[in-house]
JSON list of C-alpha atoms in Angstrom, two decimals:
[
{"chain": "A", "resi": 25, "resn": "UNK", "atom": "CA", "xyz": [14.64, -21.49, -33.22]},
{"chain": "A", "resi": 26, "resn": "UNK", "atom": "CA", "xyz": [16.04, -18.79, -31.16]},
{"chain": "A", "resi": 27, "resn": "UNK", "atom": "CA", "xyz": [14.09, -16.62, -28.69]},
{"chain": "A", "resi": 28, "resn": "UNK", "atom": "CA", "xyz": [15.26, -13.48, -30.29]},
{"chain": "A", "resi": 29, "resn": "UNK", "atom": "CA", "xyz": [13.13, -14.77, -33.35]},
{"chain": "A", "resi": 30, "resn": "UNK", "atom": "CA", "xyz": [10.00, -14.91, -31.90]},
{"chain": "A", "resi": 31, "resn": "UNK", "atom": "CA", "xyz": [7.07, -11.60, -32.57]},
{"chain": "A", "resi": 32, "resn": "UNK", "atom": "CA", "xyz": [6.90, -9.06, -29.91]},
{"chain": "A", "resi": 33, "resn": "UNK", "atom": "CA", "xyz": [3.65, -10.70, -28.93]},
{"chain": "A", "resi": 34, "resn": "UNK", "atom": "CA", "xyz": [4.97, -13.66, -28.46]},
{"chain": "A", "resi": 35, "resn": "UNK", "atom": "CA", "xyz": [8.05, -12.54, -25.98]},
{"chain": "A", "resi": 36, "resn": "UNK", "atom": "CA", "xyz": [5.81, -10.20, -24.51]},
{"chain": "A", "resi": 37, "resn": "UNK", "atom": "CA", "xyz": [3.54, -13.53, -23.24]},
{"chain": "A", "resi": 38, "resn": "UNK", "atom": "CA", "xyz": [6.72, -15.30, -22.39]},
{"chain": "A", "resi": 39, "resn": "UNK", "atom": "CA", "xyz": [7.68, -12.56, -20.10]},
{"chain": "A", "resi": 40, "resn": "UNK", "atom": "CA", "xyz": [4.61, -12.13, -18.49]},
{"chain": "A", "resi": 41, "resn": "UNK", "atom": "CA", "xyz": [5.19, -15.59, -16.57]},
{"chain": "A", "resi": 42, "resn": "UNK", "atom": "CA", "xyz": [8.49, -14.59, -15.06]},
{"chain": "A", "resi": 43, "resn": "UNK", "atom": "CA", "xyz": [8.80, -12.92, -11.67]},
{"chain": "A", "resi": 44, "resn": "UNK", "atom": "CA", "xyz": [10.19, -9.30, -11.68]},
{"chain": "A", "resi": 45, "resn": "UNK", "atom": "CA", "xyz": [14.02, -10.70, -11.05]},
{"chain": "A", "resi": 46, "resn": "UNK", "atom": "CA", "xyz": [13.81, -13.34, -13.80]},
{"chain": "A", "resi": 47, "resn": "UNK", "atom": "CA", "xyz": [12.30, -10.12, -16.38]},
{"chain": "A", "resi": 48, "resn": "UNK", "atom": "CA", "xyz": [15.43, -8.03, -15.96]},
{"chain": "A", "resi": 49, "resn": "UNK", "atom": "CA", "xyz": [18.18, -10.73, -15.31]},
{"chain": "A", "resi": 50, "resn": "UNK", "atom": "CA", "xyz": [16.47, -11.90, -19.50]},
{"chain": "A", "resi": 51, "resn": "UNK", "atom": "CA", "xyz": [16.61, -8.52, -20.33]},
{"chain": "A", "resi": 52, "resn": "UNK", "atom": "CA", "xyz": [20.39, -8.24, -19.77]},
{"chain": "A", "resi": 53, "resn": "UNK", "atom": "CA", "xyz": [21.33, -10.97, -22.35]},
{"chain": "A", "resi": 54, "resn": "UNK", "atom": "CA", "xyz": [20.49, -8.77, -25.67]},
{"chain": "A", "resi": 55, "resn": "UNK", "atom": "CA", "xyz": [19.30, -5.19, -26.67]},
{"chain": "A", "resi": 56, "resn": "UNK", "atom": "CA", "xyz": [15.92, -6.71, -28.28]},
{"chain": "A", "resi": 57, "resn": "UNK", "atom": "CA", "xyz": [14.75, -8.38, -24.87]},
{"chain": "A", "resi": 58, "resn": "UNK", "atom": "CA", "xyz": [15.38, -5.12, -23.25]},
{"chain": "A", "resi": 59, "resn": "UNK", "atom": "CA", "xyz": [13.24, -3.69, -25.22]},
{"chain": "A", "resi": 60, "resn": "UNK", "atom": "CA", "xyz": [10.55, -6.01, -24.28]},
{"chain": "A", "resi": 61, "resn": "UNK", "atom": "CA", "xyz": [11.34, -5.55, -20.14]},
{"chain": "A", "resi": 62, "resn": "UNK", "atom": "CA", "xyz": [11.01, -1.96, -21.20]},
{"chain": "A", "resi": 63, "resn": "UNK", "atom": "CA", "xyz": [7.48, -2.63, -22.96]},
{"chain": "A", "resi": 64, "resn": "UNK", "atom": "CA", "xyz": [4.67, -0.59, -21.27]},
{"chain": "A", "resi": 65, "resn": "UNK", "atom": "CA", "xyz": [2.06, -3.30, -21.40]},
{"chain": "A", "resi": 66, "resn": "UNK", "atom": "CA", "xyz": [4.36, -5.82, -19.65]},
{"chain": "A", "resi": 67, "resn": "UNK", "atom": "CA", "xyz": [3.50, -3.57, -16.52]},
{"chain": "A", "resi": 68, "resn": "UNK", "atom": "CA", "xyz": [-0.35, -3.71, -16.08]},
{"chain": "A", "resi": 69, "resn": "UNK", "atom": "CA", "xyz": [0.35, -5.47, -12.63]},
{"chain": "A", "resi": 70, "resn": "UNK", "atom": "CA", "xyz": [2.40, -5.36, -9.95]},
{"chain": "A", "resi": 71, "resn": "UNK", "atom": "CA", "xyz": [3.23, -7.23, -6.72]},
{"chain": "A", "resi": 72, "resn": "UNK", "atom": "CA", "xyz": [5.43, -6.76, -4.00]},
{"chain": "A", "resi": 73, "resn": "UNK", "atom": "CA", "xyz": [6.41, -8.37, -0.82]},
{"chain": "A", "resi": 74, "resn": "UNK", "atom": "CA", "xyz": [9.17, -6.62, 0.72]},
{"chain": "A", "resi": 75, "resn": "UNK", "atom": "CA", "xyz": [9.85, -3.15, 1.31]},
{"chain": "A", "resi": 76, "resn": "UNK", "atom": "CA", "xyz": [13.39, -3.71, 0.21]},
{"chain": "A", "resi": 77, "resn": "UNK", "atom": "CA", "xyz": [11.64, -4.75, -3.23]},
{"chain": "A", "resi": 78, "resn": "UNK", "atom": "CA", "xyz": [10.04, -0.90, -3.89]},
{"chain": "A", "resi": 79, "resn": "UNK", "atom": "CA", "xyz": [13.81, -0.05, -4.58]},
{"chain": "A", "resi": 80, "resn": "UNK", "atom": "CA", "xyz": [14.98, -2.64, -7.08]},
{"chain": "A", "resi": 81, "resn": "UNK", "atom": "CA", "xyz": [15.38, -1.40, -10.43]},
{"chain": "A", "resi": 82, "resn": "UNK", "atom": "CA", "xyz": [13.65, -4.40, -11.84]},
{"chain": "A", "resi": 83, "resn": "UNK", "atom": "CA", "xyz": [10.19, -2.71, -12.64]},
{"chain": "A", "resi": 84, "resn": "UNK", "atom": "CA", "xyz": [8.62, -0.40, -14.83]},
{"chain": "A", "resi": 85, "resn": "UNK", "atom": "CA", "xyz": [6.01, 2.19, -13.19]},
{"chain": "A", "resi": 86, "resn": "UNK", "atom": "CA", "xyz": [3.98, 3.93, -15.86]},
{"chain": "A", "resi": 87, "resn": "UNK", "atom": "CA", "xyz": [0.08, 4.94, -17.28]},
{"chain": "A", "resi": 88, "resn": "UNK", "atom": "CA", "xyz": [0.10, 1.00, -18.23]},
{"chain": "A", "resi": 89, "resn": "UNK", "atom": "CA", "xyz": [-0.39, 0.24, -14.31]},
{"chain": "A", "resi": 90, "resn": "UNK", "atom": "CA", "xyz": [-3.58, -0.57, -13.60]},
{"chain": "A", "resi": 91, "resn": "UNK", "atom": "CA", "xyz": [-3.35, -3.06, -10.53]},
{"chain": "A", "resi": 92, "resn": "UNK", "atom": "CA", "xyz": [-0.67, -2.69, -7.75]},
{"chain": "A", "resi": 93, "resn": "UNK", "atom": "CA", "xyz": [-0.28, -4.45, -4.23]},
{"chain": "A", "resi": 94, "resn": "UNK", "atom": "CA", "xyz": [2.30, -3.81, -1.60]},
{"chain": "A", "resi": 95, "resn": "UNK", "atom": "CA", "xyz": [1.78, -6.73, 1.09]},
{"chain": "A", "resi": 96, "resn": "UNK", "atom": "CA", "xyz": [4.41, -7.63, 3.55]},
{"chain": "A", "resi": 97, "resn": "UNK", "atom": "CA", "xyz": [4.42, -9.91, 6.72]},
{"chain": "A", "resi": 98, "resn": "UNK", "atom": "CA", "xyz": [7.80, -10.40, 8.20]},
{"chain": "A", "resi": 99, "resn": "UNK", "atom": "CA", "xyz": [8.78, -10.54, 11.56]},
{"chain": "A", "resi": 100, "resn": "UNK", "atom": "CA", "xyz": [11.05, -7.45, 11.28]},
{"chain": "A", "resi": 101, "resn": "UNK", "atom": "CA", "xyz": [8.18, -5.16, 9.83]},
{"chain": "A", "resi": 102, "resn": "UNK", "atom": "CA", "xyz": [5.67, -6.07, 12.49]},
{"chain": "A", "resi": 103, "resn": "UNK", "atom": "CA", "xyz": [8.20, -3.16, 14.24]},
{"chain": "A", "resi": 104, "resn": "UNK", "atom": "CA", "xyz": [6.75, -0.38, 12.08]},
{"chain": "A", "resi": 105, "resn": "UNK", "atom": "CA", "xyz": [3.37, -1.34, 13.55]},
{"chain": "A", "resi": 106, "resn": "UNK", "atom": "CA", "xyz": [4.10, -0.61, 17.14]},
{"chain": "A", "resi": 107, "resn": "UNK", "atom": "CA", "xyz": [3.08, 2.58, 18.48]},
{"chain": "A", "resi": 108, "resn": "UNK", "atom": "CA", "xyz": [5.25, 5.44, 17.77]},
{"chain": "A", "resi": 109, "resn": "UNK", "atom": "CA", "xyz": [5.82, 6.28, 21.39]},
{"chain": "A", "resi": 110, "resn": "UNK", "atom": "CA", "xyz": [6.64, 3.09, 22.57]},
{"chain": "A", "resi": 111, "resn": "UNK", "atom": "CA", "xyz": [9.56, 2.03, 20.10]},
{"chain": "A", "resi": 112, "resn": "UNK", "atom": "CA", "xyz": [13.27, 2.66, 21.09]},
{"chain": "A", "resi": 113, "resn": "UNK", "atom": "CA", "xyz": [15.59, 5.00, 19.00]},
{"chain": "A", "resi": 114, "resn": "UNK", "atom": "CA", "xyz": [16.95, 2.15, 16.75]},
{"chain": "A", "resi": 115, "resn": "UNK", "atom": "CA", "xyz": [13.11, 0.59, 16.06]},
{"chain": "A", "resi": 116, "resn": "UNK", "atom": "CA", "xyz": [12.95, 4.31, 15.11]},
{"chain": "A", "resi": 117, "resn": "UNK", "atom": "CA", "xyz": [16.09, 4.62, 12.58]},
{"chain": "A", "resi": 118, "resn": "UNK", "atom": "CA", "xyz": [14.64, 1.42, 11.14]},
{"chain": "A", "resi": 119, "resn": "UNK", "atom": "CA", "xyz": [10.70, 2.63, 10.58]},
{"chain": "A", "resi": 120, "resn": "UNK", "atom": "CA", "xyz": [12.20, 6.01, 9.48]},
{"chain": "A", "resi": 121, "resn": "UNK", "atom": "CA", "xyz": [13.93, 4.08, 6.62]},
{"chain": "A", "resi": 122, "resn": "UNK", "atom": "CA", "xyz": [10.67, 1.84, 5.33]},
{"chain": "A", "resi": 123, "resn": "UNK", "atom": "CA", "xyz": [8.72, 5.00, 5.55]},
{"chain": "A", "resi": 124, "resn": "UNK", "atom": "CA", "xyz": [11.05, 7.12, 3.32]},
{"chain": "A", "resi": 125, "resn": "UNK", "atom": "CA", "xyz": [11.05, 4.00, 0.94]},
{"chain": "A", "resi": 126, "resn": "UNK", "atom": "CA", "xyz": [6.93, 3.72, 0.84]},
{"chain": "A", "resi": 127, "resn": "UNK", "atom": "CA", "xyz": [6.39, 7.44, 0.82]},
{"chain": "A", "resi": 128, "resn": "UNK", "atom": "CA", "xyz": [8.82, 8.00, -2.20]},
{"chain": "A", "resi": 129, "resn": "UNK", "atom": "CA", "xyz": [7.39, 4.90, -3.87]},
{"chain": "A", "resi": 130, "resn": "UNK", "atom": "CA", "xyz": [3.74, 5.95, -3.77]},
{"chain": "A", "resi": 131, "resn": "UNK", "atom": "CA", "xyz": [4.58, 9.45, -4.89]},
{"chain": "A", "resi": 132, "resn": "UNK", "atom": "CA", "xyz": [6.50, 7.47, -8.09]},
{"chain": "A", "resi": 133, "resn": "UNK", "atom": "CA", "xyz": [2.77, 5.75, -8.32]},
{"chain": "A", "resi": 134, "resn": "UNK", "atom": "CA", "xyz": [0.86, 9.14, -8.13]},
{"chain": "A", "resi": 135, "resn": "UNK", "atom": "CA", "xyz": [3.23, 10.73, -10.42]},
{"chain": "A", "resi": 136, "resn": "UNK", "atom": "CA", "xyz": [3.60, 8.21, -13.00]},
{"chain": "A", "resi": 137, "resn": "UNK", "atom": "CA", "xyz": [0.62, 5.88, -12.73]},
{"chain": "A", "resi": 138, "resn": "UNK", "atom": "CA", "xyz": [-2.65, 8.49, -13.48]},
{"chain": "A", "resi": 139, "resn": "UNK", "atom": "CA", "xyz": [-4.69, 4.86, -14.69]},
{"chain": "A", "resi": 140, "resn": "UNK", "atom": "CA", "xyz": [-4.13, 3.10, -11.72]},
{"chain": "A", "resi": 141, "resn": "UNK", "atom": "CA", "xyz": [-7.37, 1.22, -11.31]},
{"chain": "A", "resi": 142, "resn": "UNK", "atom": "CA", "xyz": [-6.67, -1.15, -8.03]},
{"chain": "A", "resi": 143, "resn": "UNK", "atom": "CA", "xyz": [-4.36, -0.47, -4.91]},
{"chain": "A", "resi": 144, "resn": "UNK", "atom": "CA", "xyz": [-4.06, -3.03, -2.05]},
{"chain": "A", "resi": 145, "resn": "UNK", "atom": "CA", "xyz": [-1.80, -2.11, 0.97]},
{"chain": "A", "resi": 146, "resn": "UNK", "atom": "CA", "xyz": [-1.98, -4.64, 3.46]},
{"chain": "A", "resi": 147, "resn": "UNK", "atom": "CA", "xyz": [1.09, -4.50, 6.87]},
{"chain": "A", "resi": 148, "resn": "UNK", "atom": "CA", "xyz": [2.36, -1.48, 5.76]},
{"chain": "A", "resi": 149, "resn": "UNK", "atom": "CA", "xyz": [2.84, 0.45, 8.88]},
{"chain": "A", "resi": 150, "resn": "UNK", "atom": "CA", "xyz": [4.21, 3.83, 7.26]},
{"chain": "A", "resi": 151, "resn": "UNK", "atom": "CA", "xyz": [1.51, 4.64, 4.56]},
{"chain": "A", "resi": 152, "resn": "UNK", "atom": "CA", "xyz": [-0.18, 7.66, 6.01]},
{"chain": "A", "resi": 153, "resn": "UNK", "atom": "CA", "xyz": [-3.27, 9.48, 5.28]},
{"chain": "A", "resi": 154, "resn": "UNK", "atom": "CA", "xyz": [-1.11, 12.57, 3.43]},
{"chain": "A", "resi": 155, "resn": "UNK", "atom": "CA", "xyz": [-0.30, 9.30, 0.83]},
{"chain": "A", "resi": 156, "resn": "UNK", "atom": "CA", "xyz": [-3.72, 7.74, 0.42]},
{"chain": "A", "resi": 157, "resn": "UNK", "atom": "CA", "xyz": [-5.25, 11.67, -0.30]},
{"chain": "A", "resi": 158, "resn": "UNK", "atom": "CA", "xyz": [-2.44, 12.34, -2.85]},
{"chain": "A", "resi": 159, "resn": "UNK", "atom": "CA", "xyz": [-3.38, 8.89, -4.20]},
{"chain": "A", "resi": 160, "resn": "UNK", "atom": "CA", "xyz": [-6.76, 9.45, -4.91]},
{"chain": "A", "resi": 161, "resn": "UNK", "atom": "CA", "xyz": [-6.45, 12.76, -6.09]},
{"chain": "A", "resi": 162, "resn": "UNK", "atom": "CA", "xyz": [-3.44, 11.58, -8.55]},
{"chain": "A", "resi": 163, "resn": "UNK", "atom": "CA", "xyz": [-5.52, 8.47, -9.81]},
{"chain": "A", "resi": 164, "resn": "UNK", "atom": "CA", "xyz": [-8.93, 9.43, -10.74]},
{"chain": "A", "resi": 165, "resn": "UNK", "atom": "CA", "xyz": [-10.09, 6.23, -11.61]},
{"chain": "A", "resi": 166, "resn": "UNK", "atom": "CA", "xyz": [-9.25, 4.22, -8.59]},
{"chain": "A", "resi": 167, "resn": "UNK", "atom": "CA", "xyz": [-12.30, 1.90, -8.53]},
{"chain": "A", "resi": 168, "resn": "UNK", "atom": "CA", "xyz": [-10.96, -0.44, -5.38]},
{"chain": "A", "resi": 169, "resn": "UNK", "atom": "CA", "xyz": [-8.92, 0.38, -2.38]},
{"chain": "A", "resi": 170, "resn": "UNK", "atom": "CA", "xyz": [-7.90, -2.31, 0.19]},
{"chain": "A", "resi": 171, "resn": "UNK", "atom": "CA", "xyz": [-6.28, -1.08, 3.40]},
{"chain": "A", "resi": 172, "resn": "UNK", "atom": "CA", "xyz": [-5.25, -3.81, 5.57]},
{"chain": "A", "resi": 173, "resn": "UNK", "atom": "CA", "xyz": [-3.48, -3.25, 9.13]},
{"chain": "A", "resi": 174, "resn": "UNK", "atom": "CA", "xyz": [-1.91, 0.07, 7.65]},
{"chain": "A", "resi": 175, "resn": "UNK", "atom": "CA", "xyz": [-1.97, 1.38, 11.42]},
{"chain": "A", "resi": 176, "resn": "UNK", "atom": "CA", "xyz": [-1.31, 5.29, 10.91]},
{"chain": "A", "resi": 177, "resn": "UNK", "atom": "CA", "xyz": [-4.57, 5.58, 8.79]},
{"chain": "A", "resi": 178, "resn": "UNK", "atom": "CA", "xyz": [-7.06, 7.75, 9.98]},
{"chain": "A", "resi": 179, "resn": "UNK", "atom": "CA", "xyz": [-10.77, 9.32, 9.71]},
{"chain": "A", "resi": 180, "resn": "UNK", "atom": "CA", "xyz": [-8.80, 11.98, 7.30]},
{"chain": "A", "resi": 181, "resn": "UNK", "atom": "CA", "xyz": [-8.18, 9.19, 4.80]},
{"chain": "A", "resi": 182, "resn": "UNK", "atom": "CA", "xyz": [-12.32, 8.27, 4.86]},
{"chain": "A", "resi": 183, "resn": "UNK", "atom": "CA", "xyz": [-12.56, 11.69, 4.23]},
{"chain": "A", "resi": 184, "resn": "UNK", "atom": "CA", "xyz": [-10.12, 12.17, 1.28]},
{"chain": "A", "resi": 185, "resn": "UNK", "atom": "CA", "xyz": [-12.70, 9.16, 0.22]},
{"chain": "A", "resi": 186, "resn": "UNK", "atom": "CA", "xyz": [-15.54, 11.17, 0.09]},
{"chain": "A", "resi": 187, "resn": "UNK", "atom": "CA", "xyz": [-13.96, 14.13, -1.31]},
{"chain": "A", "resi": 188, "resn": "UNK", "atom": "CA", "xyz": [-11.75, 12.82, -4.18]},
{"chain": "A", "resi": 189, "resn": "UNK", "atom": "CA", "xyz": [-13.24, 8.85, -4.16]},
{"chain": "A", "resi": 190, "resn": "UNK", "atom": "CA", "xyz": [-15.51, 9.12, -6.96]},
{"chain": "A", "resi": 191, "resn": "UNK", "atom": "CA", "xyz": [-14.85, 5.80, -8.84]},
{"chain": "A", "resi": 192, "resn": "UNK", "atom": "CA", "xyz": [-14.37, 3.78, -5.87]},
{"chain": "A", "resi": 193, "resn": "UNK", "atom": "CA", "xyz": [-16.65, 0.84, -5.80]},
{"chain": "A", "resi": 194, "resn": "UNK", "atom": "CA", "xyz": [-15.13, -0.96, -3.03]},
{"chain": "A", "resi": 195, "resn": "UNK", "atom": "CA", "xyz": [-13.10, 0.45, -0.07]},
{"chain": "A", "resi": 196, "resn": "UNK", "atom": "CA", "xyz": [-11.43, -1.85, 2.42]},
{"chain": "A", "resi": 197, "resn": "UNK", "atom": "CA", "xyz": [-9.66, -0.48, 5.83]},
{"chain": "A", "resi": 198, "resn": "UNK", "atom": "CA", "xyz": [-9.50, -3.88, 7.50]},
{"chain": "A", "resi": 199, "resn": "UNK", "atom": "CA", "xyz": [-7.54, -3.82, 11.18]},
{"chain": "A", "resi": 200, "resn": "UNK", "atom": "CA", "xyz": [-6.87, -0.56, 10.69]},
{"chain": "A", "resi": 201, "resn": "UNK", "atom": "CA", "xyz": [-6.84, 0.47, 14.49]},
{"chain": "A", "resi": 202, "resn": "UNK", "atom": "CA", "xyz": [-6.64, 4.46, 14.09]},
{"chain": "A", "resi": 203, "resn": "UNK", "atom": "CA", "xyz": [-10.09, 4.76, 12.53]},
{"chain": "A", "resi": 204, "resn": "UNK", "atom": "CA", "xyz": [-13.33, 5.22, 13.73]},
{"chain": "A", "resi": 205, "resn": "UNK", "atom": "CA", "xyz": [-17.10, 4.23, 13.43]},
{"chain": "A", "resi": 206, "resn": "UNK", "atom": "CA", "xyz": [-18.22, 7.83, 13.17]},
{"chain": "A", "resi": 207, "resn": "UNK", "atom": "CA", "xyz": [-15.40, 8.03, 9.99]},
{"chain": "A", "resi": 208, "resn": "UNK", "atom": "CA", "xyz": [-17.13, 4.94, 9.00]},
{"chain": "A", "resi": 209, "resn": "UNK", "atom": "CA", "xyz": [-20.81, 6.29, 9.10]},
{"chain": "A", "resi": 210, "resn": "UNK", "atom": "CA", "xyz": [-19.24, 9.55, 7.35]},
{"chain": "A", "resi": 211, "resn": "UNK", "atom": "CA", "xyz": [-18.38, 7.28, 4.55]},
{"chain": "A", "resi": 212, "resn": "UNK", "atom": "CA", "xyz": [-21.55, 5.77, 4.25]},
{"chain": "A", "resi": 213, "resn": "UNK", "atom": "CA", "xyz": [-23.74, 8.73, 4.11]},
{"chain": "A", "resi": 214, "resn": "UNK", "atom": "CA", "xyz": [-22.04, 10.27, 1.75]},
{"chain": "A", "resi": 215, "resn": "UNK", "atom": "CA", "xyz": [-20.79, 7.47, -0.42]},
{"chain": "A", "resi": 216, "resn": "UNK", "atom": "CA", "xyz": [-23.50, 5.06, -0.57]},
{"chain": "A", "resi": 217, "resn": "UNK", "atom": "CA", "xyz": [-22.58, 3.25, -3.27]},
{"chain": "A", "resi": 218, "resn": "UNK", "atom": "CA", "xyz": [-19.51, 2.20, -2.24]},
{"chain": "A", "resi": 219, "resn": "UNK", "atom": "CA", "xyz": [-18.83, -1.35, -0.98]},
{"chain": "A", "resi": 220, "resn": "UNK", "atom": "CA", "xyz": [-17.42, -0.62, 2.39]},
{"chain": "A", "resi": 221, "resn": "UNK", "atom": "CA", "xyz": [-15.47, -3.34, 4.99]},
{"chain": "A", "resi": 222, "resn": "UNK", "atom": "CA", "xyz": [-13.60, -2.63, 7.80]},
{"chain": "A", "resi": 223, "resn": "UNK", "atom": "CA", "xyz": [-13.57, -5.96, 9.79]},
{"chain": "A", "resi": 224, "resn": "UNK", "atom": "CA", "xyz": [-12.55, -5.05, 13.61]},
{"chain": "A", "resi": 225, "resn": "UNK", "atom": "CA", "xyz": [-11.24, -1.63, 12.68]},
{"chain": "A", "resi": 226, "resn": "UNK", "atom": "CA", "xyz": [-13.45, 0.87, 15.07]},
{"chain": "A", "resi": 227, "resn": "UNK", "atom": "CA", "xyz": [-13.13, -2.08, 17.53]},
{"chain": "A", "resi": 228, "resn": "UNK", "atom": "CA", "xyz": [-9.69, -1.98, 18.20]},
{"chain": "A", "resi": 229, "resn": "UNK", "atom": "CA", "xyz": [-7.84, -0.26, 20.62]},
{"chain": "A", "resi": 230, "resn": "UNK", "atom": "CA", "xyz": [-6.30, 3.06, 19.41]},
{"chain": "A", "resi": 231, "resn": "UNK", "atom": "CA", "xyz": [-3.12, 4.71, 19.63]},
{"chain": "A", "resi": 232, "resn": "UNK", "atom": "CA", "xyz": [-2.61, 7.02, 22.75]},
{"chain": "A", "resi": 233, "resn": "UNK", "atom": "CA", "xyz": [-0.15, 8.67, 24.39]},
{"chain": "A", "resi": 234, "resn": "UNK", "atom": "CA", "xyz": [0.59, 7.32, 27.97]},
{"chain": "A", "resi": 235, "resn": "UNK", "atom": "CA", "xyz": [-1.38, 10.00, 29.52]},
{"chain": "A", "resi": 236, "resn": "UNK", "atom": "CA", "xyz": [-4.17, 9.81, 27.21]},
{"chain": "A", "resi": 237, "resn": "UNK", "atom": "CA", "xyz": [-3.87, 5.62, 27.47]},
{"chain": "A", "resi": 238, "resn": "UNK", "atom": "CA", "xyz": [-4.18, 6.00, 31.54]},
{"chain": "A", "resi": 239, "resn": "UNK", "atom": "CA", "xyz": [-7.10, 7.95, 31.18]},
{"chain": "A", "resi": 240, "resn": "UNK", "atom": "CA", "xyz": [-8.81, 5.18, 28.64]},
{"chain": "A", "resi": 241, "resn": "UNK", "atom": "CA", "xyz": [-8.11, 2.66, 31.26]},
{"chain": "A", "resi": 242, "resn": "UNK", "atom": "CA", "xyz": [-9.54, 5.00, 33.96]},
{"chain": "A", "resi": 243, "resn": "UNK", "atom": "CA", "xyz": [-12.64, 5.41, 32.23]},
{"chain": "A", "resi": 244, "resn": "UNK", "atom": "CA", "xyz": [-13.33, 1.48, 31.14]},
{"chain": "A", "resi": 245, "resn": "UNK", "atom": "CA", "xyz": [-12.50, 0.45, 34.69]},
{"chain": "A", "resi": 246, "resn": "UNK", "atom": "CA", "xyz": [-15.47, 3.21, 35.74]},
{"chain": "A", "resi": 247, "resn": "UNK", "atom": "CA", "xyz": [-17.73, 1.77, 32.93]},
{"chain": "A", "resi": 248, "resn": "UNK", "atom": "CA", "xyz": [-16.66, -2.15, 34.61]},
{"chain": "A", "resi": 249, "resn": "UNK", "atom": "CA", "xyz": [-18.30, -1.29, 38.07]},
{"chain": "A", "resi": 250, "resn": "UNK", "atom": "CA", "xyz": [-21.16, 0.64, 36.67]}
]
């Protein structure tokens, strides 16, 4: 028996166990797999690892998408998580590029993707608060949201929370060294129900400018020999 013979259900199963690459390279071979890659409800969930990956044209993004995470943790993106004013001009060519690609993708997301119902962003240095708010106010049923080490969020995305977060149940912002415990208290005033983690966040040491980071050292050495 051939593949080609099988239901749609059936091919539709089969594909789900393939990785994104194996999906298309099967879809290639004949018009009537294609039209399963193409399938909307192959594309409930989906994982990537890379930013190089958000630009491969072997996905689908579409009202089927219900559960997306964007994780990376290579040695060349830990770059994108230094401090804007301390990287060189090429660190800075090369952040400008992964930020282009995450911005575009997540306005793809908000665009196309108005059921999303999970996001998890974990190392990705470039997704900024202007992307989270557009997020939730693009994806109205967003019931979880996992930030992880996504450095350049702020207080202004706990407040896009509690202005446009009405479905979330959970809400993680993990290592995320821009925010604050006074965001953090906002959040849980005003969204009580809301399962909220932020292991080390409003413990970590901001990002300054020099000037401001000299006068942060001034002041803790003053608090040291009080």
């Amino acid at each position: 028996m051939h593949i080609t013979q099988l239901n749609r259900e059936c091919l539709l199963h089969l594909f789900s166990f393939l990785d994104k690459n194996s999906r298309k390279n099967l879809a290639k071979t004949c018009h009537k797999l294609l039209e399963v890659f193409e399938d909307p409800l192959l594309w409930s969930l989906l994982n990537f690892h890379s930013p190089v990956e958000l630009k491969k044209d072997n996905f689908l993004l579409g009202p089927a998408l219900k559960y997306l995470s964007i994780c990376w943790y290579s040695e060349r993106v830990k770059v994108c998580n230094i401090e804007d004013w301390m990287k060189n001009s090429f660190q800075r060519d090369f952040c400008n590029r992964h930020e282009n690609t995450v911005r575009d993708f997540l306005l793809q997301v908000c665009n196309r993707c108005p059921n999303l119902l999970s996001l998890t962003l974990s190392g990705c240095g470039h997704v900024t608060d202007d992307s989270i708010l557009l997020l939730l106010q693009s994806c109205p049923k967003l019931r979880t949201l996992k930030l992880e080490n996504c450095v350049r969020i702020t207080d202004r995305t706990l407040q896009a929370v509690t202005l446009h977060g009405g479905a979330l149940h959970t809400l993680h912002v993990d290592f995320c060294r821009n925010i604050t415990q006074a965001g953090l208290q906002r959040v849980r005033e005003q969204c009580p129900s809301v399962m909220l983690r932020a292991e080390r966040s409003a413990n970590m040491i901001p990002d300054s400018q020099p000037e401001k980071k000299l006068m942060l050292e001034r002041a803790s050495r003053k608090l040291v020999q009080l």
